[in-house]
Coordinates of C-alpha atoms in Angstrom, one line a residue:
X1 CA 31.8 -41.6 36.6
X2 CA 32.9 -38.0 36.8
X3 CA 35.1 -38.5 33.7
X4 CA 32.1 -39.8 31.8
X5 CA 30.0 -36.8 32.8
X6 CA 32.6 -34.3 31.6
X7 CA 32.3 -35.8 28.1
X8 CA 28.5 -36.3 28.3
X9 CA 27.6 -32.8 29.4
X10 CA 29.1 -30.9 26.3
X11 CA 27.4 -33.5 24.0
X12 CA 24.1 -33.1 25.7
X13 CA 24.4 -29.3 25.6
X14 CA 25.2 -29.5 21.9
X15 CA 22.1 -31.7 21.2
X16 CA 20.0 -29.4 23.4
X17 CA 21.1 -26.4 21.4
X18 CA 20.3 -28.3 18.1
X19 CA 16.8 -29.2 19.4
X20 CA 16.2 -25.5 20.4
X21 CA 17.3 -24.3 17.0
X22 CA 15.0 -26.8 15.3
X23 CA 12.1 -25.8 17.5
X24 CA 12.8 -22.1 16.8
X25 CA 12.8 -22.7 13.1
X26 CA 9.6 -24.7 13.3
X27 CA 7.9 -22.0 15.5
X28 CA 8.8 -19.3 13.0
X29 CA 7.5 -21.3 10.0
X30 CA 3.8 -20.5 9.2
X31 CA 1.0 -22.2 7.4
X32 CA -0.7 -20.0 4.8
X33 CA -4.3 -20.9 3.8
X34 CA -5.7 -19.6 0.5
X35 CA -8.9 -20.2 -1.5
X36 CA -8.6 -20.0 -5.3
X37 CA -11.9 -19.9 -7.1
X38 CA -11.4 -20.5 -10.9
X39 CA -14.2 -18.6 -12.7
X40 CA -15.2 -16.6 -15.7
X41 CA -15.0 -12.9 -15.1
X42 CA -15.7 -10.0 -17.6
X43 CA -12.3 -8.4 -18.4
X44 CA -12.0 -5.4 -20.7
X45 CA -8.8 -5.0 -22.7
X46 CA -8.1 -3.5 -26.2
X47 CA -11.6 -2.0 -26.3
X48 CA -13.4 -5.3 -25.9
X49 CA -14.8 -7.2 -22.9
X50 CA -14.1 -11.0 -22.8
X51 CA -15.4 -13.6 -20.4
X52 CA -12.0 -14.4 -19.1
X53 CA -11.0 -17.3 -16.8
X54 CA -9.5 -15.8 -13.6
X55 CA -8.7 -16.7 -10.0
X56 CA -11.0 -14.9 -7.5
X57 CA -12.1 -12.5 -10.2
X58 CA -8.5 -11.1 -10.5
X59 CA -6.3 -10.8 -13.6
X60 CA -3.5 -11.4 -12.9
X61 CA -4.4 -13.6 -10.0
X62 CA -3.4 -13.0 -6.3
X63 CA 0.2 -12.5 -5.3
X64 CA 1.1 -15.1 -2.6
X65 CA 3.8 -14.1 -0.1
X66 CA 5.6 -16.6 2.2
X67 CA 8.9 -17.0 4.0
X68 CA 11.4 -19.7 3.3
X69 CA 10.2 -22.7 5.4
X70 CA 6.5 -21.8 5.3
X71 CA 3.8 -24.2 4.1
X72 CA 1.1 -23.3 1.6
X73 CA -2.4 -24.8 1.7
X74 CA -4.4 -23.7 -1.4
X75 CA -7.9 -25.0 -1.9
X76 CA -8.8 -24.7 -5.6
X77 CA -12.5 -24.7 -6.5
X78 CA -13.2 -25.0 -10.3
X79 CA -16.3 -22.9 -11.2
X80 CA -15.2 -22.6 -14.8
X81 CA -16.3 -24.7 -17.8
X82 CA -12.9 -26.1 -18.4
X83 CA -10.7 -28.7 -16.6
X84 CA -8.0 -27.0 -14.6
X85 CA -4.8 -27.6 -12.6
X86 CA -2.4 -25.2 -10.8
X87 CA 1.4 -25.6 -11.1
X88 CA 3.6 -23.9 -8.5
X89 CA 6.4 -23.1 -11.0
X90 CA 9.9 -23.7 -9.6
X91 CA 8.8 -25.0 -6.2
X92 CA 10.9 -28.0 -5.4
X93 CA 7.9 -30.0 -4.0
X94 CA 10.2 -32.3 -2.0
X95 CA 8.3 -35.6 -1.7
X96 CA 5.0 -33.7 -2.5
X97 CA 4.8 -34.5 -6.2
X98 CA 1.0 -34.8 -5.9
X99 CA 0.9 -30.9 -5.4
X100 CA 3.0 -30.1 -8.5
X101 CA 0.1 -29.7 -10.8
X102 CA 0.7 -30.5 -14.5
X103 CA -2.4 -32.1 -15.9
X104 CA -2.2 -35.9 -16.4
X105 CA 1.4 -35.9 -15.1
X106 CA 1.0 -35.6 -11.3
X107 CA -2.7 -35.4 -11.1
X108 CA -5.9 -35.7 -13.1
X109 CA -7.5 -32.3 -13.8
X110 CA -10.0 -30.6 -11.5
X111 CA -13.2 -31.0 -13.3
X112 CA -15.8 -28.2 -13.5
X113 CA -17.7 -28.1 -10.2
X114 CA -14.9 -30.0 -8.3
X115 CA -12.1 -28.9 -6.0
X116 CA -8.6 -30.0 -4.9
X117 CA -6.3 -28.7 -2.1
X118 CA -2.6 -28.3 -2.8
X119 CA -0.4 -28.7 0.3
X120 CA 3.4 -28.2 0.1
X121 CA 6.3 -26.6 2.0
X122 CA 8.8 -24.2 0.6
X123 CA 12.3 -25.6 1.5
X124 CA 15.5 -23.7 1.0
X125 CA 14.3 -21.3 -1.7
X126 CA 14.2 -17.5 -1.6
X127 CA 13.2 -15.0 -4.3
X128 CA 10.6 -14.9 -7.0
X129 CA 8.6 -17.8 -8.4
X130 CA 5.0 -17.9 -9.7
X131 CA 2.0 -20.1 -10.1
X132 CA -0.1 -20.8 -13.2
X133 CA -2.7 -23.1 -14.7
X134 CA -1.1 -26.2 -16.3
X135 CA -4.0 -27.3 -18.4
X136 CA -4.3 -26.5 -22.1
X137 CA -4.0 -22.7 -22.6
X138 CA -5.7 -21.5 -19.4
X139 CA -2.2 -20.2 -18.4
X140 CA -2.9 -17.2 -20.6
X141 CA -4.9 -15.6 -17.8
X142 CA -4.7 -17.9 -14.8
X143 CA -1.4 -16.9 -13.2
X144 CA 0.1 -14.9 -10.3
X145 CA 3.3 -14.2 -8.4
X146 CA 4.8 -16.3 -5.6
X147 CA 7.2 -14.3 -3.5
X148 CA 9.5 -16.1 -1.0
X149 CA 11.0 -13.9 1.6
X150 CA 14.0 -15.0 3.8
X151 CA 13.1 -16.8 7.1
X152 CA 12.0 -14.4 9.9
X153 CA 15.1 -12.8 11.4
X154 CA 17.2 -13.3 8.3
X155 CA 17.9 -10.8 5.5
X156 CA 18.6 -10.5 1.8
X157 CA 22.3 -10.7 0.8
X158 CA 22.0 -7.1 -0.4
X159 CA 20.8 -3.8 1.2
X160 CA 17.0 -4.0 2.0
X161 CA 15.1 -2.2 -0.8
X162 CA 12.6 0.5 0.1
X163 CA 9.8 -1.2 -2.0
X164 CA 9.3 -4.4 -3.8
X165 CA 7.1 -4.7 -6.9
X166 CA 6.2 -7.8 -9.0
X167 CA 6.4 -7.1 -12.7
X168 CA 4.4 -9.8 -14.5
X169 CA 4.9 -9.9 -18.3
X170 CA 2.1 -11.6 -20.1
X171 CA 0.3 -12.1 -23.4
X172 CA -3.2 -11.1 -24.3
X173 CA -5.4 -12.5 -27.1
X174 CA -8.4 -10.4 -28.2
X175 CA -10.2 -13.7 -28.3
X176 CA -10.8 -16.7 -26.0
X177 CA -7.3 -18.4 -25.8
X178 CA -8.9 -21.8 -25.4
X179 CA -10.6 -21.2 -28.8
X180 CA -7.3 -20.2 -30.3
X181 CA -5.5 -23.4 -29.3
X182 CA -8.5 -25.6 -30.2
X183 CA -8.6 -24.2 -33.7
X184 CA -4.9 -24.8 -34.1
X185 CA -5.2 -28.4 -32.8
X186 CA -8.0 -29.1 -35.2
X187 CA -6.2 -27.6 -38.3
X188 CA -2.7 -28.7 -37.5
X189 CA -1.5 -25.1 -38.2
X190 CA 0.4 -22.8 -35.8
X191 CA -2.0 -20.9 -33.5
X192 CA -2.7 -17.2 -34.0
X193 CA -0.1 -15.0 -32.2
X194 CA -1.2 -12.7 -29.4
X195 CA -2.6 -9.2 -29.9
X196 CA -0.8 -7.6 -27.0
X197 CA 1.8 -8.1 -24.3
X198 CA 0.9 -6.9 -20.8
X199 CA 2.7 -5.7 -17.6
X200 CA 0.7 -6.7 -14.5
X201 CA -2.3 -7.5 -16.8
X202 CA -2.3 -4.1 -18.6
X203 CA -1.1 -3.6 -22.2
X204 CA 0.0 0.1 -21.7
X205 CA 0.0 3.3 -23.6
X206 CA 0.9 2.0 -27.0
X207 CA -2.3 0.0 -27.5
X208 CA -5.8 1.2 -28.3
X209 CA -8.2 1.9 -25.3
X210 CA -5.4 1.0 -22.9
X211 CA -3.6 4.2 -21.7
X212 CA -6.1 4.9 -18.9
X213 CA -5.1 1.7 -17.1
X214 CA -1.4 1.6 -17.7
X215 CA 0.5 0.1 -14.7
X216 CA 2.3 2.8 -12.7
X217 CA 5.2 2.0 -10.4
X218 CA 5.9 4.8 -8.0
X219 CA 9.4 5.7 -6.8
X220 CA 11.0 8.3 -4.6
X221 CA 14.1 10.1 -5.7
X222 CA 17.3 8.3 -4.5
X223 CA 15.6 5.1 -3.2
X224 CA 16.5 1.7 -4.4
X225 CA 13.7 -0.7 -5.1
X226 CA 13.4 -4.4 -6.0
X227 CA 11.5 -5.4 -9.2
X228 CA 10.5 -9.0 -9.3
X229 CA 10.2 -9.6 -13.1
X230 CA 8.3 -12.7 -14.2
X231 CA 7.8 -13.8 -17.8
X232 CA 4.3 -15.3 -17.7
X233 CA 3.8 -15.0 -21.5
X234 CA 2.5 -18.2 -23.2
X235 CA 4.7 -18.4 -26.3
X236 CA 7.3 -15.6 -26.3
X237 CA 10.7 -14.8 -24.9
X238 CA 10.8 -11.1 -24.0
X239 CA 13.3 -8.3 -23.7
X240 CA 12.6 -5.9 -20.8
X241 CA 14.1 -2.5 -20.1
X242 CA 13.5 0.7 -18.1
X243 CA 14.3 4.0 -19.8
X244 CA 17.5 5.7 -18.6
X245 CA 17.9 3.3 -15.6
X246 CA 20.4 0.5 -15.0
X247 CA 19.1 -2.8 -13.5
X248 CA 21.3 -4.8 -11.0
X249 CA 20.4 -8.5 -11.3
X250 CA 20.5 -10.1 -7.8
X251 CA 18.3 -13.2 -8.3
X252 CA 16.7 -15.6 -10.8
X253 CA 14.2 -18.5 -10.4
X254 CA 14.3 -18.1 -6.5
X255 CA 18.1 -18.4 -6.2
X256 CA 20.5 -15.5 -5.5
X257 CA 23.1 -14.7 -8.2
X258 CA 26.4 -12.8 -8.2
X259 CA 25.1 -9.2 -8.8
X260 CA 25.7 -7.7 -12.2
X261 CA 24.4 -4.6 -13.9
X262 CA 22.6 -4.4 -17.3
X263 CA 20.3 -2.1 -19.2
X264 CA 18.2 -5.0 -20.7
X265 CA 16.8 -8.3 -19.4
X266 CA 15.8 -11.3 -21.6
X267 CA 13.4 -13.8 -20.0
X268 CA 12.0 -17.0 -21.5
X269 CA 8.5 -17.9 -20.5
X270 CA 8.7 -19.4 -17.0
X271 CA 11.8 -17.5 -15.9
X272 CA 12.0 -14.9 -13.2
X273 CA 14.7 -12.2 -12.6
X274 CA 15.0 -10.1 -9.5
X275 CA 16.6 -6.7 -10.1
X276 CA 17.5 -3.6 -8.0
X277 CA 16.7 -0.2 -9.6
X278 CA 17.8 3.1 -8.1
X279 CA 15.8 6.2 -8.7
X280 CA 18.9 8.3 -9.6
X281 CA 17.6 10.2 -12.7
X282 CA 15.9 13.5 -13.1
X283 CA 12.4 13.3 -11.5
X284 CA 10.1 12.4 -14.4
X285 CA 8.1 9.5 -15.8
X286 CA 10.0 6.7 -17.5
X287 CA 8.6 3.8 -19.5
X288 CA 9.3 0.2 -18.5
X289 CA 8.8 -1.7 -21.7
X290 CA 8.9 -5.3 -23.0
X291 CA 8.8 -6.7 -26.5
X292 CA 9.6 -10.0 -28.3
X293 CA 12.9 -11.7 -28.6
X294 CA 11.8 -13.8 -31.6
X295 CA 14.6 -16.1 -32.7
X296 CA 12.8 -18.4 -35.2
X297 CA 13.5 -17.0 -38.6
X298 CA 10.5 -16.3 -40.7
X299 CA 8.0 -17.3 -38.0
X300 CA 5.1 -14.8 -37.3
X301 CA 5.2 -13.3 -33.8
X302 CA 3.4 -10.5 -31.9
X303 CA 5.6 -7.5 -32.8
X304 CA 4.0 -5.0 -30.3
X305 CA 5.5 -3.4 -27.2
X306 CA 3.9 -3.3 -23.7
X307 CA 4.7 -0.4 -21.3
X308 CA 4.3 0.5 -17.7
X309 CA 5.4 3.8 -16.1
X310 CA 8.1 4.3 -13.5
X311 CA 6.9 7.6 -11.9
X312 CA 9.0 9.7 -9.5
X313 CA 6.9 10.9 -6.6
X314 CA 8.4 14.3 -5.8
X315 CA 6.8 17.7 -5.4
X316 CA 8.6 19.0 -8.5
X317 CA 7.4 16.1 -10.6
X318 CA 3.9 15.6 -9.5
X319 CA 2.6 18.8 -11.1
X320 CA 4.8 18.9 -14.2
X321 CA 5.6 15.2 -15.1
X322 CA 2.0 14.2 -15.8
X323 CA 1.8 16.7 -18.7
X324 CA 4.8 15.2 -20.5
X325 CA 5.2 11.9 -22.3
X326 CA 7.3 9.3 -20.4
X327 CA 10.9 8.8 -21.6
X328 CA 11.1 5.7 -23.9
X329 CA 13.8 3.1 -23.5
X330 CA 15.9 1.6 -26.3
X331 CA 15.0 -2.1 -26.7
X332 CA 17.0 -4.6 -28.7
X333 CA 15.8 -5.6 -32.2
X334 CA 13.5 -8.7 -32.1
X335 CA 16.2 -10.9 -33.5
X336 CA 19.1 -9.7 -31.4
X337 CA 20.5 -13.0 -30.3
X338 CA 23.9 -11.4 -29.4
X339 CA 22.2 -9.3 -26.7
X340 CA 20.1 -12.3 -25.4
X341 CA 23.3 -14.4 -25.2
X342 CA 25.4 -11.7 -23.5
X343 CA 22.7 -11.5 -20.8
X344 CA 22.1 -15.2 -20.2
X345 CA 25.8 -16.0 -20.0
X346 CA 26.4 -13.4 -17.2
X347 CA 24.6 -15.5 -14.5
X348 CA 26.8 -16.9 -11.8
X349 CA 26.1 -18.3 -8.3
X350 CA 27.2 -15.9 -5.5
X351 CA 29.9 -18.4 -4.3
X352 CA 31.4 -21.8 -5.1
X353 CA 28.7 -24.4 -5.3
X354 CA 28.6 -28.2 -5.1
X355 CA 28.1 -29.2 -8.7
X356 CA 28.0 -33.0 -9.3
X357 CA 31.3 -33.9 -10.9
X358 CA 31.0 -37.7 -11.0
X359 CA 28.1 -38.4 -13.4
X360 CA 25.8 -41.5 -13.2
X361 CA 23.5 -40.6 -16.1
X362 CA 24.9 -38.8 -19.1
X363 CA 22.0 -37.9 -21.3
X364 CA 21.7 -36.1 -24.6
X365 CA 18.3 -34.7 -25.6
X366 CA 17.5 -33.1 -29.0
X367 CA 14.7 -30.5 -28.8
X368 CA 12.9 -29.0 -31.7
X369 CA 9.9 -28.9 -34.1
X370 CA 8.8 -31.3 -36.7
X371 CA 6.0 -31.9 -39.2
X372 CA 3.7 -34.8 -39.4
X373 CA 2.4 -36.0 -42.8
X374 CA -1.3 -35.6 -43.3
X375 CA -2.9 -38.8 -41.9
X376 CA -4.5 -41.1 -44.6
X377 CA -8.1 -40.1 -45.1
X378 CA -7.8 -36.8 -43.3
X379 CA -9.3 -33.7 -44.9
X380 CA -7.0 -30.9 -46.1
X381 CA -8.6 -28.4 -43.7
X382 CA -7.1 -30.5 -40.9
X383 CA -3.6 -30.4 -42.4
X384 CA -2.9 -26.7 -42.7
X385 CA 0.8 -26.8 -41.7
X386 CA 3.5 -26.2 -44.3
X387 CA 2.8 -28.2 -47.6
X388 CA -0.3 -29.9 -46.2
X389 CA 1.3 -31.2 -43.0
X390 CA 0.5 -30.9 -39.3
X391 CA 2.9 -29.2 -36.8
X392 CA 4.5 -31.4 -34.2
X393 CA 7.5 -31.2 -31.8
X394 CA 9.7 -33.7 -30.0
X395 CA 12.6 -34.6 -27.7
X396 CA 15.0 -37.3 -29.1
X397 CA 12.5 -37.8 -31.9
X398 CA 9.7 -38.8 -29.5
X399 CA 6.6 -36.5 -29.5
X400 CA 5.2 -36.8 -26.0
X401 CA 1.6 -37.9 -25.6
X402 CA -0.2 -37.3 -22.3
X403 CA -2.3 -40.2 -20.9
X404 CA -6.0 -39.5 -20.3
X405 CA -7.3 -42.2 -17.9
X406 CA -4.6 -41.9 -15.2
X407 CA -1.9 -39.4 -14.2
X408 CA 1.6 -40.7 -14.8
X409 CA 2.4 -40.3 -11.1
X410 CA -0.7 -42.4 -10.1
X411 CA 0.2 -45.1 -12.7
X412 CA 3.8 -45.2 -11.4
X413 CA 2.8 -45.2 -7.7
X414 CA 0.1 -47.8 -8.1
X415 CA 1.9 -50.0 -10.7
X416 CA -0.8 -49.6 -13.3
X417 CA 0.4 -51.1 -16.6
X418 CA 0.0 -49.8 -20.1
X419 CA -0.1 -46.1 -19.2
X420 CA 3.6 -45.3 -20.0
X421 CA 6.8 -47.1 -20.9
X422 CA 10.3 -46.4 -19.5
X423 CA 12.2 -46.5 -22.7
X424 CA 12.7 -42.8 -23.4
X425 CA 16.0 -42.8 -25.3
X426 CA 19.1 -41.5 -23.5
X427 CA 20.5 -40.3 -26.8
X428 CA 19.0 -39.4 -30.2
X429 CA 18.0 -42.6 -32.0
X430 CA 19.7 -41.1 -35.1
X431 CA 22.8 -38.8 -35.1
X432 CA 22.6 -36.0 -37.6
X433 CA 23.8 -32.4 -38.2
X434 CA 21.4 -31.1 -35.6
X435 CA 21.7 -27.4 -36.4
X436 CA 22.5 -27.7 -40.1
X437 CA 20.3 -28.7 -43.0
X438 CA 18.3 -31.6 -41.6
X439 CA 17.1 -34.4 -44.0
X440 CA 13.4 -34.5 -44.5
X441 CA 13.3 -38.1 -43.4
X442 CA 14.0 -36.9 -39.8
X443 CA 11.2 -34.3 -39.7
X444 CA 8.5 -36.7 -38.6
X445 CA 8.9 -38.0 -34.9
X446 CA 7.2 -41.0 -33.4
X447 CA 4.5 -40.5 -30.8
X448 CA 4.6 -42.0 -27.4
X449 CA 4.4 -41.7 -23.6
X450 CA 8.0 -42.6 -22.8
X451 CA 9.6 -41.9 -19.5
X452 CA 13.2 -42.1 -18.3
X453 CA 13.9 -43.8 -15.0
X454 CA 16.5 -42.5 -12.5
X455 CA 17.7 -44.1 -9.3
X456 CA 17.3 -42.0 -6.1
X457 CA 20.5 -40.0 -5.7
X458 CA 21.7 -40.4 -9.3
X459 CA 23.9 -37.6 -10.5
X460 CA 22.6 -36.5 -13.9
X461 CA 23.9 -34.4 -16.8
X462 CA 21.6 -33.5 -19.7
X463 CA 22.9 -31.9 -22.9
X464 CA 19.9 -30.0 -24.4
X465 CA 20.6 -29.7 -28.1
X466 CA 18.5 -27.4 -30.3
X467 CA 17.7 -28.6 -33.8
X468 CA 17.0 -26.9 -37.1
X469 CA 14.1 -29.2 -38.1
X470 CA 11.6 -26.9 -39.8
X471 CA 13.0 -23.9 -37.9
X472 CA 15.6 -23.3 -35.2
X473 CA 14.7 -21.1 -32.2
X474 CA 15.4 -20.5 -28.5
X475 CA 13.6 -23.0 -26.3
X476 CA 13.0 -22.3 -22.6
X477 CA 13.2 -25.8 -21.1
X478 CA 11.7 -26.2 -17.6
X479 CA 12.2 -29.2 -15.3
X480 CA 9.5 -29.7 -12.6
X481 CA 10.5 -30.7 -9.1
X482 CA 14.2 -29.6 -9.5
X483 CA 16.6 -26.8 -9.7
X484 CA 19.6 -27.5 -11.9
X485 CA 23.0 -25.9 -12.6
X486 CA 23.5 -24.6 -16.1
X487 CA 27.2 -25.4 -16.5
X488 CA 27.6 -24.2 -20.2
X489 CA 25.8 -23.1 -23.3
X490 CA 26.9 -22.5 -26.8
X491 CA 26.1 -22.5 -30.5
X492 CA 26.2 -25.2 -33.2
X493 CA 26.3 -28.9 -32.3
X494 CA 27.6 -29.8 -28.9
X495 CA 31.0 -31.4 -29.2
X496 CA 31.9 -33.5 -26.1
X497 CA 35.6 -33.4 -27.0
X498 CA 36.0 -29.6 -27.1
X499 CA 32.9 -28.1 -25.4
X500 CA 33.6 -29.7 -22.0
X501 CA 36.4 -27.1 -21.7
X502 CA 33.6 -24.5 -21.4
X503 CA 32.0 -26.2 -18.3
X504 CA 31.7 -24.0 -15.3
X505 CA 31.9 -26.3 -12.3
X506 CA 32.8 -23.6 -9.8
X507 CA 29.9 -21.1 -9.7
X508 CA 27.2 -21.9 -12.3
X509 CA 23.7 -20.4 -11.8
X510 CA 21.0 -22.5 -10.3
X511 CA 17.8 -22.3 -12.4
X512 CA 14.6 -24.2 -13.1
X513 CA 14.2 -23.0 -16.7
X514 CA 17.1 -22.9 -19.2
X515 CA 17.0 -20.9 -22.4
X516 CA 18.5 -23.3 -25.0
X517 CA 20.1 -20.9 -27.6
X518 CA 18.8 -20.8 -31.1
X519 CA 20.8 -23.3 -33.2
X520 CA 22.7 -24.1 -30.0
X521 CA 22.9 -26.2 -26.8
X522 CA 22.9 -25.9 -23.0
X523 CA 24.2 -28.4 -20.4
X524 CA 22.5 -28.9 -17.1
X525 CA 23.3 -31.0 -14.0
X526 CA 21.3 -32.0 -11.0
X527 CA 21.1 -34.8 -8.3
X528 CA 17.9 -36.9 -8.5
X529 CA 17.0 -36.4 -4.8
X530 CA 13.2 -35.9 -5.2
X531 CA 11.2 -39.0 -5.8
X532 CA 8.2 -38.8 -8.2
X533 CA 7.4 -38.2 -11.8
X534 CA 8.7 -34.9 -13.1
X535 CA 7.9 -33.3 -16.4
X536 CA 10.6 -31.7 -18.5
X537 CA 9.2 -29.5 -21.3
X538 CA 9.5 -26.5 -23.5
X539 CA 7.7 -23.6 -21.7
X540 CA 6.4 -22.2 -25.0
X541 CA 2.9 -23.6 -24.6
X542 CA 2.4 -24.2 -28.3
X543 CA 5.4 -26.5 -28.2
X544 CA 4.4 -28.6 -25.2
X545 CA 1.0 -29.1 -26.9
X546 CA 2.8 -30.4 -30.0
X547 CA 4.8 -32.9 -27.8
X548 CA 8.1 -31.1 -26.9
X549 CA 8.3 -32.8 -23.5
X550 CA 9.4 -35.9 -21.6
X551 CA 9.2 -37.0 -18.0
X552 CA 11.6 -38.5 -15.5
X553 CA 10.6 -41.2 -12.9
X554 CA 12.8 -40.8 -9.9
X555 CA 12.6 -43.9 -7.7
X556 CA 12.2 -43.8 -3.9
X557 CA 15.3 -44.0 -1.8
X558 CA 15.8 -46.2 1.2
X559 CA 14.2 -44.2 4.1
X560 CA 10.8 -42.6 4.5
X561 CA 12.3 -39.1 4.0
X562 CA 13.6 -40.3 0.6
X563 CA 10.2 -41.6 -0.5
X564 CA 7.2 -40.0 -2.2
X565 CA 4.4 -39.1 0.3
X566 CA 1.1 -41.0 0.0
X567 CA -1.5 -39.4 -2.4
X568 CA -3.9 -37.0 -0.7
X569 CA -7.5 -38.3 -0.2
X570 CA -9.0 -35.5 -2.4
X571 CA -6.7 -36.2 -5.4
X572 CA -8.9 -35.7 -8.5
X573 CA -10.0 -38.8 -10.4
X574 CA -10.0 -39.1 -14.1

């Protein structure tokens, strides 16, 4: 008996320690309760006041701060005149797909006068994410930062910064954005481009009636601060720079990266980048600025520049600096693909990571625009795209159509027939010179609500191939419910025989939104370990409206912890 006890005691001590650690983690995790009231609020920008849809009367909306492991409970009350949903961009939503938010994908919209409570836990993520409306173009003004600090008692993998500041880059229309997209949907033409870009909701000094409210970011000489840069713009990749200051990139999309220093960032809509900035210059005022990276040749875009001010808070500066104009940064030209590429290809994970090497699902998705012929009997005013057509977009020649009577997740979970099919093609139905001159016969995609089914635990590789149909451009592709490794990117048509040599299977970055290069490709890998229905789409909102999207069904695994949770009782009904 004594011999048995000598073995049992160390084991029981080990389990006791494990239980204590679990209890300690559970005790430090918090539940954060918030109320979001979606409502129209007078907001004045560019000399005019608009009745703007906001959260709690704020534009941008509230910044939410949590620790890794915490739970968020957000009650959303819709007092606006539009349907609305909220998406927690980049949150893994493990088994909580009902809280993901895209309209008609994981839920029906919250109707005017109704409410819905989002409940989910942040698991294993640290850094900067954000939340936004995922219903038509409400995202233009309904958005805010979501900051995830390390667990209590844990620290950043870099020296603790003196201050942390969210820098939200946005777009502003001197009109109701919902009217802008409705007109474009009716006419089939491209929507009007924005009238301004914003930093934390303010256009900045270079726009009319705006300099009084320019965002100011204070710094003390010598201190190092953390800027959490978020591209919340609807339809535009953006370059960002701070005059005379270097930026050290330490994180992206709520994952740490191997630090590197740069003078300019490029973010696609949906992407976040955490940077350290040291106030090591002469005390003065320095512009932070953002302007378009517009890769589509000949396409109109908002060619303005938004600014905020990095202001040194020292005695010598406070009296003199205000009288002088801030120092301006040098930003790349709008079509500087070389700078954009040099930036995106610098990202690495901080150490060796477990990239799936055996692949169960090898998928090849073309992404790009198209044109639909004017429907028979339609009026010319409804076909104002090029040569009397209507703009469209597709993945693997399927232009995605959202259902309207059920959400895809409800239809999947309840086995409701006729809402979607599971025949989304694993490869393009027709092979062609994707980035060359594309035959006009390939310009018109088919419409459908086609999903692709994945077994729980499947190891997935997706080649995202840009196309030159109508025009080639950089597409920020976002996958809901997952982070993925970007193992390679390049230009031209992906060649499986030669381009696999470029694969980084050692320390690729972990992201939730990949910038697919203009006339190029990106390859991503992930393990399908989160059951549910997950949208993959271009984060240029004009493109998702045209159908540049698809969705994965990830089946339940064997155990309860590998299965989707039951839907909440207050899930909105269609």
